[in-house]
Tab-separated table of C-alpha atoms and ligand atoms in Angstrom:
chain	number	residue	atom	x	y	z
A	1	MET	CA	-17.801	-14.111	-28.578
A	2	SER	CA	-15.089	-13.367	-26.523
A	3	LEU	CA	-13.511	-10.172	-26.700
A	4	SER	CA	-10.059	-9.719	-26.830
A	5	ILE	CA	-9.600	-6.227	-26.973
A	6	ARG	CA	-12.177	-4.012	-24.610
A	7	VAL	CA	-13.236	-0.631	-24.586
A	8	GLY	CA	-14.165	2.242	-21.819
A	9	ILE	CA	-15.047	5.308	-21.177
A	10	GLY	CA	-15.117	7.830	-18.435
A	11	TYR	CA	-16.071	12.100	-18.014
A	12	ASP	CA	-15.767	13.489	-14.908
A	13	SER	CA	-16.202	17.274	-13.532
A	14	HIS	CA	-15.177	19.577	-10.697
A	15	ARG	CA	-16.235	22.707	-9.552
A	16	PHE	CA	-13.475	25.578	-9.320
A	17	ALA	CA	-12.545	27.464	-6.090
A	18	GLU	CA	-10.362	30.206	-5.379
A	19	GLY	CA	-7.157	28.235	-4.873
A	20	HIS	CA	-3.262	27.922	-5.302
A	21	GLY	CA	-3.483	25.144	-8.504
A	22	VAL	CA	-5.351	22.583	-9.781
A	23	ILE	CA	-4.309	18.778	-9.642
A	24	LEU	CA	-4.259	17.345	-13.512
A	25	GLY	CA	-3.416	13.532	-13.883
A	26	GLY	CA	-1.489	13.483	-10.576
A	27	VAL	CA	0.154	16.999	-11.082
A	28	LEU	CA	-0.389	20.510	-9.346
A	29	ILE	CA	-0.741	23.243	-12.596
A	30	PRO	CA	-0.481	26.271	-11.378
A	31	ALA	CA	-3.622	28.232	-11.034
A	32	PRO	CA	-5.212	30.569	-9.020
A	33	VAL	CA	-8.591	27.948	-8.370
A	34	ARG	CA	-8.365	24.899	-6.971
A	35	CYS	CA	-11.002	22.150	-7.869
A	36	THR	CA	-13.317	21.182	-4.666
A	37	GLY	CA	-14.566	17.277	-4.223
A	38	HIS	CA	-13.808	14.598	-1.642
A	39	SER	CA	-10.393	13.248	-2.276
A	40	ASP	CA	-8.090	15.672	-4.244
A	41	ALA	CA	-10.590	15.761	-7.118
A	42	ASP	CA	-8.194	14.906	-10.111
A	43	ALA	CA	-10.884	14.706	-12.356
A	44	VAL	CA	-8.072	12.729	-14.602
A	45	CYS	CA	-7.519	10.668	-12.862
A	46	HIS	CA	-11.422	10.362	-12.055
A	47	ALA	CA	-11.992	9.635	-15.898
A	48	LEU	CA	-9.647	7.726	-15.890
A	49	THR	CA	-10.456	5.409	-13.449
A	50	ASP	CA	-13.973	4.845	-14.270
A	51	ALA	CA	-12.721	4.016	-18.233
A	52	ILE	CA	-10.286	1.241	-17.072
A	53	LEU	CA	-13.195	-0.302	-14.641
A	54	GLY	CA	-15.448	0.354	-17.245
A	55	GLY	CA	-13.861	-1.545	-19.649
A	56	ALA	CA	-13.369	-4.698	-17.636
A	57	GLY	CA	-16.976	-4.567	-16.683
A	58	VAL	CA	-15.766	-4.364	-13.269
A	59	GLY	CA	-17.885	-0.928	-11.190
A	60	ASP	CA	-17.457	2.377	-10.963
A	61	ILE	CA	-14.985	4.747	-9.261
A	62	GLY	CA	-18.143	5.940	-7.658
A	63	GLU	CA	-18.746	2.576	-5.848
A	64	MET	CA	-15.224	1.277	-5.361
A	65	PHE	CA	-14.082	4.703	-3.794
A	66	PRO	CA	-17.426	6.611	-2.124
A	67	ASP	CA	-17.715	9.864	-1.275
A	68	THR	CA	-19.257	9.128	1.851
A	69	SER	CA	-16.311	7.143	3.245
A	70	ALA	CA	-13.939	9.282	5.303
A	71	GLU	CA	-10.773	6.714	4.432
A	72	ASN	CA	-11.191	8.770	0.734
A	73	ALA	CA	-11.368	12.430	2.275
A	74	GLY	CA	-8.548	14.671	0.389
A	75	ARG	CA	-7.325	11.167	-1.203
A	76	ASP	CA	-4.485	10.949	-4.019
A	77	SER	CA	-5.988	9.921	-7.051
A	78	ILE	CA	-3.236	8.042	-8.268
A	79	GLU	CA	-3.713	6.158	-5.609
A	80	MET	CA	-6.887	5.499	-6.239
A	81	LEU	CA	-6.781	4.835	-9.221
A	82	LYS	CA	-3.386	2.625	-8.972
A	83	LEU	CA	-5.842	0.491	-7.223
A	84	ALA	CA	-8.335	0.286	-9.865
A	85	VAL	CA	-5.626	-1.216	-12.148
A	86	GLY	CA	-5.455	-3.828	-9.308
A	87	ARG	CA	-9.286	-4.656	-9.662
A	88	VAL	CA	-9.162	-4.567	-13.145
A	89	ARG	CA	-6.302	-7.137	-13.555
A	90	ALA	CA	-8.074	-9.791	-11.023
A	91	ALA	CA	-10.664	-9.455	-13.411
A	92	GLY	CA	-7.948	-10.692	-16.430
A	93	TRP	CA	-7.918	-7.034	-18.008
A	94	ARG	CA	-4.458	-4.947	-18.131
A	95	PRO	CA	-4.492	-1.134	-19.454
A	96	ALA	CA	-2.813	-0.993	-22.865
A	97	GLN	CA	-3.329	2.327	-24.262
A	98	ALA	CA	-5.377	6.236	-23.397
A	99	ASP	CA	-6.173	8.654	-24.788
A	100	ILE	CA	-7.913	12.225	-22.223
A	101	THR	CA	-9.235	15.326	-22.807
A	102	VAL	CA	-9.810	18.167	-20.669
A	103	ILE	CA	-12.015	20.939	-21.613
A	104	ALA	CA	-11.620	23.947	-19.396
A	105	GLU	CA	-10.926	27.339	-19.850
A	106	THR	CA	-7.781	27.720	-17.482
A	107	PRO	CA	-5.589	25.986	-16.969
A	108	LYS	CA	-3.680	24.925	-19.553
A	109	VAL	CA	-3.055	21.651	-19.816
A	110	GLY	CA	-0.438	21.420	-22.942
A	111	PRO	CA	2.347	22.640	-21.028
A	112	HIS	CA	1.882	20.053	-17.927
A	113	ARG	CA	1.803	17.019	-20.621
A	114	PRO	CA	4.966	15.269	-20.542
A	115	ALA	CA	4.873	15.459	-16.422
A	116	ILE	CA	1.181	13.491	-16.732
A	117	ARG	CA	1.898	11.231	-18.797
A	118	GLU	CA	4.781	10.170	-16.747
A	119	ARG	CA	2.729	9.327	-13.957
A	120	LEU	CA	-0.348	7.968	-15.410
A	121	ALA	CA	1.687	5.567	-17.372
A	122	ALA	CA	3.327	4.570	-14.198
A	123	ALA	CA	0.168	4.212	-12.700
A	124	LEU	CA	-1.216	2.120	-15.363
A	125	GLY	CA	2.065	0.335	-16.278
A	126	VAL	CA	2.443	0.875	-19.530
A	127	GLY	CA	4.988	3.480	-21.768
A	128	PRO	CA	4.370	7.108	-21.296
A	129	ASP	CA	3.782	7.155	-25.667
A	130	ASP	CA	0.747	5.303	-24.465
A	131	VAL	CA	-1.493	8.185	-22.496
A	132	MET	CA	-1.819	11.507	-24.248
A	133	ILE	CA	-3.253	13.833	-22.694
A	134	LYS	CA	-5.175	17.151	-24.924
A	135	GLY	CA	-6.529	20.104	-23.700
A	136	LYS	CA	-9.462	21.901	-25.164
A	137	THR	CA	-11.937	25.144	-24.376
A	138	ASN	CA	-14.974	25.417	-24.640
A	139	GLU	CA	-14.981	28.452	-26.438
A	140	GLY	CA	-16.563	30.320	-23.751
A	141	MET	CA	-19.563	28.268	-23.404
A	142	GLY	CA	-21.706	27.264	-20.726
A	143	TRP	CA	-20.374	26.382	-17.417
A	144	ILE	CA	-16.859	25.328	-18.519
A	145	GLY	CA	-16.790	29.236	-20.772
A	146	ARG	CA	-17.737	31.115	-16.955
A	147	GLY	CA	-14.021	29.927	-15.706
A	148	GLU	CA	-16.528	27.494	-13.155
A	149	GLY	CA	-15.034	24.238	-13.613
A	150	VAL	CA	-13.348	21.105	-15.327
A	151	ALA	CA	-14.471	18.373	-17.181
A	152	CYS	CA	-12.682	14.972	-18.760
A	153	ILE	CA	-13.254	12.462	-20.715
A	154	ALA	CA	-11.207	10.101	-20.701
A	155	VAL	CA	-11.337	6.475	-23.244
A	156	ALA	CA	-8.935	3.221	-22.022
A	157	THR	CA	-8.020	0.573	-24.092
A	158	LEU	CA	-7.638	-2.865	-22.240
A	159	THR	CA	-6.095	-6.606	-23.293
A	160	ARG	CA	-6.384	-9.881	-21.709
A	161	VAL	CA	-3.861	-10.409	-19.062
A	162	ASP	CA	-2.879	-13.626	-20.430
A	163	GLN	CA	-1.364	-12.198	-23.639
A	164	GLY	CA	1.386	-10.379	-24.377
B	1	LIG	MG1	-14.108	13.675	-9.249
């Protein structure tokens, strides 16, 4: 049976280094750290990109944007997310809704929720109300608890392009 709704999940993590802010969901959040990575290290965009690609069954972020490619060095992850939406749509699917959890001791994402929702919604082609982002600490446990980095889990729902 061919489903008319698909669900995808994505996960990402990035290590902190000394810096002046963390980019999450396309928004620069002031912090005494930054995220290290090949692109702009936006764990929210990366997890969400994997969620939509996974839901549509059209690959993953590592295959689409290899970290061995100079083209992807320092790359804007919102732009990568938009390209992934294009691949998803070409396969007959479109994002309908996403729910995202950021896990880090700091910084807090709550105060930046409206801005992040706006940026991700614009990239996905949905309304801000169709994107939710929540922050959680790891209760001081493990590498996240020690403030070594940030993790993110994203779930996305896709519907068929030819359905209203
Ligand atoms: Mg990443």
